[in-house]
Amino acid sequence: MKTKTTRSKSLSPTSSAAQPKPRGAVARPLRAPRGTRPTGAPGASPARSREGGLHGFLIGQTEALIAEVLKFTGPADATTSRFFRAHPKLGHSERGIIAEAVFAVLRRRMEFAHLAESGTGGPTRRLALLGLMQTAGRSALRPFLSEDENAWLEHVAKIDPQSLPLRIRTNLPDWVAEALAARFAPDELAQLAAALNYAAPLDLRVNPLKASRDQVLAALEEAGIEAGATPFSPLGVRVVGKPALTKLKIFEDGWVEVQDEGSQLLCSLVAPRRGEMIVDFCAGAGGKTLALGAAMRSTGRLYAFDVSERRLAKLKPRLARSGLSNVHPVQIDSEHDIKIKRLAGKIDRVLVDAPCSGLGTLRRNPDLKWRQSAASVQELAPKQASILASAARLVKPGGRLVYATCSVLEAENEAVVAQFLAEHPEFALVPAGAVLAEQRIGLDTGEYLSLWPHRHATDGFFAAVLERRTAAA
């Protein structure tokens, strides 16, 4: 691929491209980030109009999908995909309009439900109008609404968001808000909640086996895509908007993978070295596996364990693009599989990206806060402890174990690590900031890696580095 060298343009955590600035919840309708707003096109589907691509027909479709999603019978993205398969005549632009509005409702469900207590029409229609007002704008809606509905939206748009109760403005279930209130002062909790109510930016990880970050940035610029270096990860690129990445040659050739900057930093904590034996204990579709393999320069041996054959199957095409030859995907039946026991005491570094509530990913999966409960988090704790204990048996003396989640709850993070250390005195905590500093990454969040959307413009992540000091008794 022909590229030109360019200076890395850095996006700080507070830059507009790194993270949207929180705006009034209802005083001014929000627009989708540049490059993601659906637009109409001449000669396109009759469902479109000149009003920003919106047509009255789409209001009803949005209302129907909201009704399905709010049943919470499964993940919102799966419900949305199923809905669109059942309505094949909807074009790409129409699907974007509908999906953005539905996910806006999920992000701000408490706020919108509060506002929808007034108005005319059914409650689901009112939610649909609020979602569309945020993503498409009130002017686009106006031609398709009754006089009463337009008057109601005008009234809603004038409401000062600061006049709403804090619990309404946070758009978090009470049990989540209470857990976070124990960590943050009210002002910062409001900032965190606001950050969680914006869609996550598109982050890429550069594959150093095939390209440099400057080469990737030059290729993106040549393709007319605005991007810059992420503030912390040395291999991260943050893209403005949501371009069709899979159609780009840099994606097809394995130069980049989609990976949130926070996830990249978790891999940096593992700090794998060439020639080592590494285990990604809960590999999933392999995003972190690929990052670890590239850091090893495709040397040594990297095992990707997971209980799901379907998830491991998604790793195969990504692995083929990456150029890695040191990755060995292994399906296991549980954390007690005999395949794991055979490696006991032989592994240099183990990453445990434990199953968790996923509440750190609410920018991407806003339905999780409504589908999870305090009870479901409590039920996960024994599983997290069991996985961590099983993974620990693999680590050789002097080796390291990294426990990580995409949760923001102490019960899934610090509490799990504290219990593990109490039961495994042969392990000691290594300050995460020191590990990152060794790799010239200037980020110190204390003993643990604690990433927050409002502070770091990443998903919410937690990680602890644990080193085996002596052989287990």
Short mmCIF file of C-alpha atoms in Angstrom, two decimals:
data_model
loop_
_atom_site.label_atom_id
_atom_site.label_comp_id
_atom_site.label_asym_id
_atom_site.label_seq_id
_atom_site.Cartn_x
_atom_site.Cartn_y
_atom_site.Cartn_z
CA MET A 1 0.00 0.00 0.00
CA LYS A 2 1.33 3.45 -0.90
CA THR A 3 1.58 5.68 2.12
CA LYS A 4 3.29 8.85 3.16
CA THR A 5 4.92 9.58 6.49
CA THR A 6 3.00 11.98 8.69
CA ARG A 7 3.37 13.29 12.20
CA SER A 8 1.07 11.59 14.72
CA LYS A 9 -1.75 13.93 15.63
CA SER A 10 -2.69 13.22 19.24
CA LEU A 11 -6.22 13.33 20.57
CA SER A 12 -6.21 14.23 24.24
CA PRO A 13 -8.87 12.73 26.54
CA THR A 14 -10.59 16.10 26.62
CA SER A 15 -10.51 16.87 22.90
CA SER A 16 -13.79 16.91 21.03
CA ALA A 17 -12.78 13.95 18.90
CA ALA A 18 -11.63 11.96 21.91
CA GLN A 19 -14.81 12.44 23.90
CA PRO A 20 -17.95 14.48 23.31
CA LYS A 21 -18.55 17.20 25.86
CA PRO A 22 -21.68 16.60 27.95
CA ARG A 23 -24.48 18.88 26.84
CA GLY A 24 -27.91 19.72 28.12
CA ALA A 25 -30.01 16.62 28.47
CA VAL A 26 -33.09 18.15 26.93
CA ALA A 27 -32.47 21.85 26.38
CA ARG A 28 -30.77 21.21 23.03
CA PRO A 29 -31.29 17.98 21.09
CA LEU A 30 -28.05 16.13 20.51
CA ARG A 31 -26.80 15.19 17.09
CA ALA A 32 -24.90 12.06 16.25
CA PRO A 33 -21.12 12.49 15.84
CA ARG A 34 -19.94 13.81 12.50
CA GLY A 35 -19.70 11.05 9.96
CA THR A 36 -22.41 8.94 11.59
CA ARG A 37 -25.54 10.99 11.00
CA PRO A 38 -27.83 9.37 8.45
CA THR A 39 -28.62 11.51 5.43
CA GLY A 40 -31.21 11.24 2.72
CA ALA A 41 -30.27 10.63 -0.88
CA PRO A 42 -32.09 11.48 -4.10
CA GLY A 43 -33.90 8.52 -5.56
CA ALA A 44 -33.49 6.54 -2.36
CA SER A 45 -36.08 4.54 -0.47
CA PRO A 46 -39.51 6.23 -0.25
CA ALA A 47 -39.19 6.08 3.55
CA ARG A 48 -36.76 9.01 3.32
CA SER A 49 -37.53 12.67 2.96
CA ARG A 50 -35.50 15.83 2.56
CA GLU A 51 -35.82 16.51 6.29
CA GLY A 52 -32.48 14.98 7.34
CA GLY A 53 -33.47 11.58 5.95
CA LEU A 54 -36.46 11.28 8.28
CA HIS A 55 -39.99 10.31 7.23
CA GLY A 56 -43.12 9.78 9.26
CA PHE A 57 -43.01 6.06 8.46
CA LEU A 58 -39.77 5.76 10.42
CA ILE A 59 -41.39 7.11 13.58
CA GLY A 60 -43.67 4.09 13.67
CA GLN A 61 -40.78 1.74 12.97
CA THR A 62 -38.76 3.32 15.76
CA GLU A 63 -41.70 2.96 18.12
CA ALA A 64 -42.07 -0.73 17.21
CA LEU A 65 -38.38 -1.49 17.80
CA ILE A 66 -38.35 0.38 21.12
CA ALA A 67 -41.27 -1.75 22.29
CA GLU A 68 -39.29 -4.91 21.45
CA VAL A 69 -36.00 -3.75 22.94
CA LEU A 70 -37.60 -2.63 26.21
CA LYS A 71 -38.81 -6.17 26.84
CA PHE A 72 -35.13 -6.92 27.60
CA THR A 73 -35.40 -10.52 26.44
CA GLY A 74 -31.86 -10.33 25.05
CA PRO A 75 -29.10 -7.93 24.01
CA ALA A 76 -30.38 -4.79 22.30
CA ASP A 77 -28.04 -5.16 19.34
CA ALA A 78 -29.31 -8.70 18.68
CA THR A 79 -32.95 -7.54 18.94
CA THR A 80 -32.20 -4.66 16.57
CA SER A 81 -30.52 -6.95 14.02
CA ARG A 82 -33.46 -9.34 14.15
CA PHE A 83 -35.90 -6.46 13.63
CA PHE A 84 -34.02 -5.24 10.56
CA ARG A 85 -33.91 -8.75 9.09
CA ALA A 86 -37.69 -8.84 9.43
CA HIS A 87 -37.92 -5.49 7.60
CA PRO A 88 -35.58 -5.92 4.62
CA LYS A 89 -36.99 -2.93 2.72
CA LEU A 90 -35.44 -0.53 5.22
CA GLY A 91 -32.32 0.97 3.68
CA HIS A 92 -28.99 1.65 5.36
CA SER A 93 -29.89 5.26 6.16
CA GLU A 94 -33.29 4.34 7.61
CA ARG A 95 -31.71 1.68 9.81
CA GLY A 96 -29.21 4.21 11.08
CA ILE A 97 -31.96 6.67 12.00
CA ILE A 98 -33.98 4.03 13.83
CA ALA A 99 -31.04 2.40 15.64
CA GLU A 100 -29.57 5.71 16.83
CA ALA A 101 -32.92 6.78 18.26
CA VAL A 102 -33.49 3.45 20.01
CA PHE A 103 -30.05 3.47 21.60
CA ALA A 104 -30.58 7.09 22.67
CA VAL A 105 -33.68 5.89 24.55
CA LEU A 106 -31.69 3.10 26.19
CA ARG A 107 -28.96 5.51 27.28
CA ARG A 108 -31.40 8.05 28.73
CA ARG A 109 -34.30 5.83 29.67
CA MET A 110 -34.96 7.31 33.12
CA GLU A 111 -34.77 10.88 31.85
CA PHE A 112 -36.95 10.19 28.82
CA ALA A 113 -39.50 8.20 30.87
CA HIS A 114 -39.74 11.15 33.26
CA LEU A 115 -40.33 13.57 30.38
CA ALA A 116 -42.78 11.20 28.69
CA GLU A 117 -45.11 11.34 31.67
CA SER A 118 -46.57 14.39 29.92
CA GLY A 119 -47.45 14.74 26.24
CA THR A 120 -49.96 13.08 23.95
CA GLY A 121 -50.04 9.67 22.30
CA GLY A 122 -48.88 6.37 23.78
CA PRO A 123 -45.84 6.25 26.10
CA THR A 124 -43.74 4.27 23.61
CA ARG A 125 -44.43 6.80 20.87
CA ARG A 126 -43.38 9.59 23.22
CA LEU A 127 -40.10 7.75 23.91
CA ALA A 128 -39.59 7.33 20.17
CA LEU A 129 -40.12 11.06 19.58
CA LEU A 130 -37.62 11.95 22.33
CA GLY A 131 -35.05 9.56 20.87
CA LEU A 132 -35.53 10.94 17.37
CA MET A 133 -35.42 14.52 18.63
CA GLN A 134 -32.01 13.83 20.15
CA THR A 135 -30.51 12.10 17.11
CA ALA A 136 -32.35 13.63 14.12
CA GLY A 137 -33.38 16.99 15.57
CA ARG A 138 -36.75 18.61 16.27
CA SER A 139 -36.90 20.40 12.92
CA ALA A 140 -36.69 17.07 11.08
CA LEU A 141 -39.59 15.72 13.13
CA ARG A 142 -41.87 18.76 12.89
CA PRO A 143 -43.56 18.04 9.51
CA PHE A 144 -44.70 14.58 10.63
CA LEU A 145 -46.19 15.41 14.02
CA SER A 146 -49.50 16.75 15.24
CA GLU A 147 -49.78 20.26 16.61
CA ASP A 148 -49.96 18.90 20.16
CA GLU A 149 -46.87 16.72 19.70
CA ASN A 150 -44.87 19.62 18.29
CA ALA A 151 -45.95 21.82 21.19
CA TRP A 152 -44.90 19.12 23.67
CA LEU A 153 -41.44 18.69 22.11
CA GLU A 154 -40.99 22.48 22.13
CA HIS A 155 -41.82 22.47 25.84
CA VAL A 156 -39.43 19.59 26.51
CA ALA A 157 -36.59 21.30 24.63
CA LYS A 158 -36.85 24.30 26.96
CA ILE A 159 -36.48 22.30 30.17
CA ASP A 160 -33.25 23.02 32.02
CA PRO A 161 -31.59 19.61 32.56
CA GLN A 162 -30.12 20.86 35.84
CA SER A 163 -33.66 21.22 37.15
CA LEU A 164 -34.14 17.45 36.99
CA PRO A 165 -33.33 15.31 40.04
CA LEU A 166 -29.80 13.86 40.00
CA ARG A 167 -31.08 10.27 39.92
CA ILE A 168 -33.04 11.13 36.77
CA ARG A 169 -30.11 12.92 35.12
CA THR A 170 -27.68 10.06 35.76
CA ASN A 171 -29.88 7.59 33.86
CA LEU A 172 -28.51 4.78 36.03
CA PRO A 173 -30.44 2.18 38.01
CA ASP A 174 -30.45 3.03 41.71
CA TRP A 175 -28.25 0.07 42.64
CA VAL A 176 -25.54 1.15 40.16
CA ALA A 177 -25.77 4.82 41.13
CA GLU A 178 -25.45 3.93 44.81
CA ALA A 179 -22.36 1.79 44.18
CA LEU A 180 -20.68 4.59 42.22
CA ALA A 181 -21.73 7.25 44.74
CA ALA A 182 -19.54 5.48 47.29
CA ARG A 183 -16.53 6.25 45.03
CA PHE A 184 -17.35 9.63 43.48
CA ALA A 185 -18.61 12.97 44.75
CA PRO A 186 -21.98 14.02 43.25
CA ASP A 187 -20.41 16.37 40.67
CA GLU A 188 -18.01 13.74 39.35
CA LEU A 189 -20.71 11.08 39.39
CA ALA A 190 -22.78 13.36 37.15
CA GLN A 191 -19.77 13.74 34.82
CA LEU A 192 -19.31 9.96 34.64
CA ALA A 193 -23.01 9.40 33.99
CA ALA A 194 -22.97 12.02 31.22
CA ALA A 195 -19.93 10.39 29.59
CA LEU A 196 -21.66 7.02 29.64
CA ASN A 197 -24.58 8.53 27.73
CA TYR A 198 -22.51 9.15 24.61
CA ALA A 199 -21.61 6.56 22.01
CA ALA A 200 -18.00 5.41 22.22
CA PRO A 201 -15.53 6.64 19.58
CA LEU A 202 -13.98 4.23 17.12
CA ASP A 203 -10.53 3.18 18.31
CA LEU A 204 -8.07 1.12 16.29
CA ARG A 205 -4.94 -0.75 17.33
CA VAL A 206 -2.05 -0.71 14.90
CA ASN A 207 -0.50 -4.11 14.14
CA PRO A 208 3.25 -3.40 14.55
CA LEU A 209 4.12 -6.48 12.51
CA LYS A 210 2.72 -4.77 9.43
CA ALA A 211 2.72 -1.01 9.89
CA SER A 212 3.58 1.92 12.13
CA ARG A 213 1.03 4.31 13.58
CA ASP A 214 2.27 7.07 11.29
CA GLN A 215 1.71 4.83 8.26
CA VAL A 216 -1.83 4.04 9.39
CA LEU A 217 -2.63 7.71 10.01
CA ALA A 218 -1.26 8.60 6.56
CA ALA A 219 -3.39 5.88 4.94
CA LEU A 220 -6.51 7.11 6.75
CA GLU A 221 -5.81 10.69 5.70
CA GLU A 222 -5.39 9.56 2.11
CA ALA A 223 -8.79 7.85 2.36
CA GLY A 224 -10.34 11.10 3.60
CA ILE A 225 -10.82 9.84 7.17
CA GLU A 226 -9.99 12.12 10.08
CA ALA A 227 -8.04 10.39 12.87
CA GLY A 228 -5.36 10.98 15.46
CA ALA A 229 -3.17 9.18 17.96
CA THR A 230 -4.84 8.07 21.18
CA PRO A 231 -3.49 9.84 24.28
CA PHE A 232 -2.12 6.80 26.12
CA SER A 233 -1.73 3.67 24.01
CA PRO A 234 1.36 3.88 21.76
CA LEU A 235 -0.41 1.82 19.09
CA GLY A 236 -3.84 3.45 19.34
CA VAL A 237 -5.65 5.47 16.67
CA ARG A 238 -8.93 7.27 17.32
CA VAL A 239 -11.13 7.80 14.27
CA VAL A 240 -13.63 10.62 13.94
CA GLY A 241 -17.03 9.27 12.91
CA LYS A 242 -17.82 5.70 11.93
CA PRO A 243 -16.37 5.06 8.46
CA ALA A 244 -16.82 1.75 6.65
CA LEU A 245 -13.59 0.37 8.07
CA THR A 246 -13.86 -3.17 6.72
CA LYS A 247 -13.73 -1.82 3.16
CA LEU A 248 -10.37 -0.17 3.72
CA LYS A 249 -7.20 -1.84 2.47
CA ILE A 250 -5.44 -1.23 5.79
CA PHE A 251 -8.10 -3.40 7.44
CA GLU A 252 -8.06 -6.10 4.78
CA ASP A 253 -4.26 -6.28 4.97
CA GLY A 254 -4.22 -6.59 8.75
CA TRP A 255 -2.65 -3.22 9.53
CA VAL A 256 -5.31 -2.43 12.12
CA GLU A 257 -7.87 -4.04 14.40
CA VAL A 258 -10.80 -2.39 16.15
CA GLN A 259 -9.94 -2.21 19.86
CA ASP A 260 -10.83 0.37 22.52
CA GLU A 261 -7.80 2.18 23.90
CA GLY A 262 -8.61 0.86 27.37
CA SER A 263 -8.45 -2.72 26.12
CA GLN A 264 -5.09 -1.95 24.50
CA LEU A 265 -3.76 -0.70 27.84
CA LEU A 266 -4.85 -3.94 29.53
CA CYS A 267 -2.61 -5.81 27.09
CA SER A 268 0.24 -3.44 27.89
CA LEU A 269 -0.12 -4.45 31.54
CA VAL A 270 0.54 -8.07 30.59
CA ALA A 271 3.81 -6.86 29.01
CA PRO A 272 4.61 -10.13 27.19
CA ARG A 273 8.16 -10.70 25.99
CA ARG A 274 9.51 -12.48 22.96
CA GLY A 275 9.77 -16.23 23.31
CA GLU A 276 7.55 -16.49 26.41
CA MET A 277 4.59 -18.78 27.04
CA ILE A 278 1.45 -16.70 27.48
CA VAL A 279 -2.20 -17.61 28.14
CA ASP A 280 -5.23 -15.47 27.31
CA PHE A 281 -7.54 -17.33 29.68
CA CYS A 282 -10.89 -15.92 28.49
CA ALA A 283 -9.98 -15.04 24.92
CA GLY A 284 -13.42 -14.55 23.39
CA ALA A 285 -13.12 -13.35 19.80
CA GLY A 286 -9.43 -12.68 20.34
CA GLY A 287 -8.94 -8.92 20.30
CA LYS A 288 -6.52 -9.00 23.22
CA THR A 289 -4.96 -12.24 21.96
CA LEU A 290 -3.95 -10.50 18.75
CA ALA A 291 -2.48 -7.57 20.66
CA LEU A 292 -0.45 -9.92 22.88
CA GLY A 293 0.77 -11.95 19.91
CA ALA A 294 1.96 -8.82 18.11
CA ALA A 295 3.77 -7.62 21.25
CA MET A 296 5.59 -11.00 21.26
CA ARG A 297 6.57 -10.34 17.62
CA SER A 298 4.92 -13.67 16.72
CA THR A 299 7.46 -15.62 18.81
CA GLY A 300 6.96 -17.94 21.76
CA ARG A 301 3.62 -19.64 22.33
CA LEU A 302 0.30 -17.92 23.00
CA TYR A 303 -2.72 -19.98 24.05
CA ALA A 304 -6.19 -18.53 23.51
CA PHE A 305 -8.61 -20.36 25.83
CA ASP A 306 -12.37 -20.00 25.70
CA VAL A 307 -15.42 -22.15 26.44
CA SER A 308 -17.24 -20.93 23.33
CA GLU A 309 -16.46 -22.50 19.97
CA ARG A 310 -18.46 -19.74 18.28
CA ARG A 311 -16.33 -17.00 19.83
CA LEU A 312 -13.08 -18.75 18.94
CA ALA A 313 -14.31 -19.18 15.37
CA LYS A 314 -14.47 -15.38 15.09
CA LEU A 315 -10.77 -15.28 15.91
CA LYS A 316 -9.74 -17.28 12.81
CA PRO A 317 -10.23 -14.61 10.09
CA ARG A 318 -8.70 -11.96 12.36
CA LEU A 319 -5.73 -14.23 13.00
CA ALA A 320 -5.27 -14.78 9.27
CA ARG A 321 -5.15 -11.01 8.64
CA SER A 322 -2.75 -10.41 11.51
CA GLY A 323 0.13 -12.49 10.17
CA LEU A 324 0.68 -14.09 13.59
CA SER A 325 1.96 -17.67 13.77
CA ASN A 326 2.33 -18.07 17.53
CA VAL A 327 -1.37 -18.20 18.51
CA HIS A 328 -3.01 -21.50 19.48
CA PRO A 329 -6.79 -21.30 20.01
CA VAL A 330 -8.04 -23.96 22.47
CA GLN A 331 -11.65 -24.62 23.37
CA ILE A 332 -12.08 -25.66 27.02
CA ASP A 333 -15.12 -26.98 28.85
CA SER A 334 -14.49 -24.90 32.00
CA GLU A 335 -11.72 -23.35 34.05
CA HIS A 336 -11.03 -26.87 35.37
CA ASP A 337 -10.38 -28.46 31.95
CA ILE A 338 -7.57 -31.05 31.85
CA LYS A 339 -5.93 -29.05 29.03
CA ILE A 340 -5.34 -26.26 31.54
CA LYS A 341 -3.98 -28.54 34.26
CA ARG A 342 -1.27 -29.82 31.91
CA LEU A 343 0.22 -26.33 31.77
CA ALA A 344 0.35 -25.80 35.54
CA GLY A 345 3.44 -23.87 36.65
CA LYS A 346 4.74 -23.45 33.09
CA ILE A 347 3.32 -20.09 31.98
CA ASP A 348 5.15 -16.77 32.11
CA ARG A 349 2.09 -14.51 31.98
CA VAL A 350 -1.65 -15.11 32.15
CA LEU A 351 -4.38 -12.63 31.28
CA VAL A 352 -7.80 -13.23 32.85
CA ASP A 353 -10.36 -10.95 31.20
CA ALA A 354 -13.07 -12.29 33.50
CA PRO A 355 -16.76 -12.54 32.68
CA CYS A 356 -18.45 -9.60 34.35
CA SER A 357 -21.45 -7.27 34.28
CA GLY A 358 -19.92 -5.25 31.43
CA LEU A 359 -21.07 -1.99 33.00
CA GLY A 360 -17.90 -0.28 31.82
CA THR A 361 -19.12 -0.65 28.23
CA LEU A 362 -22.39 1.27 28.61
CA ARG A 363 -21.34 3.68 25.85
CA ARG A 364 -21.57 0.69 23.49
CA ASN A 365 -24.13 -1.47 25.28
CA PRO A 366 -26.51 0.85 27.16
CA ASP A 367 -29.08 -1.91 27.65
CA LEU A 368 -26.74 -3.71 30.06
CA LYS A 369 -27.59 -1.33 32.90
CA TRP A 370 -31.24 -2.29 32.58
CA ARG A 371 -30.68 -6.03 32.04
CA GLN A 372 -28.27 -6.48 34.95
CA SER A 373 -29.10 -6.40 38.66
CA ALA A 374 -27.30 -6.38 41.98
CA ALA A 375 -28.24 -10.03 42.31
CA SER A 376 -26.73 -10.98 38.94
CA VAL A 377 -23.46 -9.26 39.88
CA GLN A 378 -23.41 -11.12 43.18
CA GLU A 379 -23.95 -14.40 41.32
CA LEU A 380 -20.88 -13.71 39.15
CA ALA A 381 -18.49 -13.32 42.09
CA PRO A 382 -17.91 -17.06 42.77
CA LYS A 383 -17.28 -17.66 39.05
CA GLN A 384 -14.79 -14.79 38.87
CA ALA A 385 -12.97 -16.11 41.93
CA SER A 386 -12.90 -19.66 40.54
CA ILE A 387 -11.52 -18.57 37.17
CA LEU A 388 -8.83 -16.43 38.79
CA ALA A 389 -7.76 -19.26 41.11
CA SER A 390 -7.58 -21.75 38.23
CA ALA A 391 -5.59 -19.35 36.06
CA ALA A 392 -3.17 -18.73 38.95
CA ARG A 393 -2.10 -22.39 38.90
CA LEU A 394 -0.61 -21.87 35.45
CA VAL A 395 1.82 -19.14 36.54
CA LYS A 396 5.45 -20.10 37.13
CA PRO A 397 7.46 -18.54 39.99
CA GLY A 398 8.33 -15.01 38.96
CA GLY A 399 5.50 -15.02 36.42
CA ARG A 400 2.56 -12.65 36.37
CA LEU A 401 -1.22 -12.93 36.43
CA VAL A 402 -3.34 -10.00 35.23
CA TYR A 403 -6.97 -9.94 36.38
CA ALA A 404 -9.17 -7.58 34.32
CA THR A 405 -12.81 -6.69 33.83
CA CYS A 406 -14.83 -4.16 31.86
CA SER A 407 -16.81 -3.39 35.00
CA VAL A 408 -16.89 -0.23 37.13
CA LEU A 409 -18.07 -2.00 40.28
CA GLU A 410 -15.78 -2.61 43.25
CA ALA A 411 -17.53 -5.94 43.89
CA GLU A 412 -16.19 -7.30 40.60
CA ASN A 413 -12.80 -5.62 40.80
CA GLU A 414 -10.94 -4.69 43.99
CA ALA A 415 -13.02 -7.07 46.12
CA VAL A 416 -12.17 -10.08 43.92
CA VAL A 417 -8.46 -9.24 43.98
CA ALA A 418 -8.44 -8.69 47.75
CA GLN A 419 -10.07 -12.07 48.32
CA PHE A 420 -7.61 -13.76 45.97
CA LEU A 421 -4.56 -12.25 47.69
CA ALA A 422 -5.89 -13.26 51.09
CA GLU A 423 -6.22 -16.86 49.90
CA HIS A 424 -2.99 -16.93 47.82
CA PRO A 425 -0.12 -15.42 49.86
CA GLU A 426 2.35 -16.57 47.20
CA PHE A 427 1.08 -13.74 44.98
CA ALA A 428 1.77 -10.03 45.50
CA LEU A 429 0.29 -6.95 43.88
CA VAL A 430 2.52 -5.06 41.43
CA PRO A 431 1.58 -1.37 40.97
CA ALA A 432 -0.03 -0.99 37.56
CA GLY A 433 1.46 2.46 37.04
CA ALA A 434 4.98 1.08 37.42
CA VAL A 435 4.32 -1.63 34.81
CA LEU A 436 3.05 0.97 32.32
CA ALA A 437 5.94 3.31 33.11
CA GLU A 438 8.39 0.58 32.14
CA GLN A 439 6.78 0.74 28.68
CA ARG A 440 6.91 4.55 28.61
CA ILE A 441 3.15 4.88 28.98
CA GLY A 442 2.45 7.94 31.11
CA LEU A 443 -0.65 6.84 32.95
CA ASP A 444 -0.76 6.20 36.70
CA THR A 445 -4.11 5.39 38.29
CA GLY A 446 -2.63 3.91 41.46
CA GLU A 447 -2.04 0.30 42.43
CA TYR A 448 -4.68 -0.83 39.97
CA LEU A 449 -5.43 0.23 36.42
CA SER A 450 -8.75 2.05 36.71
CA LEU A 451 -10.03 3.61 33.50
CA TRP A 452 -13.12 5.82 33.32
CA PRO A 453 -14.93 7.33 30.33
CA HIS A 454 -15.09 10.82 31.86
CA ARG A 455 -11.41 10.85 32.85
CA HIS A 456 -9.67 8.88 30.12
CA ALA A 457 -12.20 8.77 27.23
CA THR A 458 -12.04 4.96 27.23
CA ASP A 459 -14.53 2.33 28.27
CA GLY A 460 -14.56 1.58 31.98
CA PHE A 461 -11.82 -0.97 32.71
CA PHE A 462 -10.13 -2.42 35.78
CA ALA A 463 -6.96 -4.49 36.01
CA ALA A 464 -4.59 -5.77 38.66
CA VAL A 465 -1.09 -7.19 38.12
CA LEU A 466 -0.28 -10.11 40.45
CA GLU A 467 3.18 -11.69 40.59
CA ARG A 468 3.97 -15.13 41.94
CA ARG A 469 6.85 -14.59 44.33
CA THR A 470 7.45 -18.20 45.39
CA ALA A 471 6.33 -21.64 44.35
CA ALA A 472 2.90 -22.59 45.69
CA ALA A 473 2.92 -24.75 48.79
#
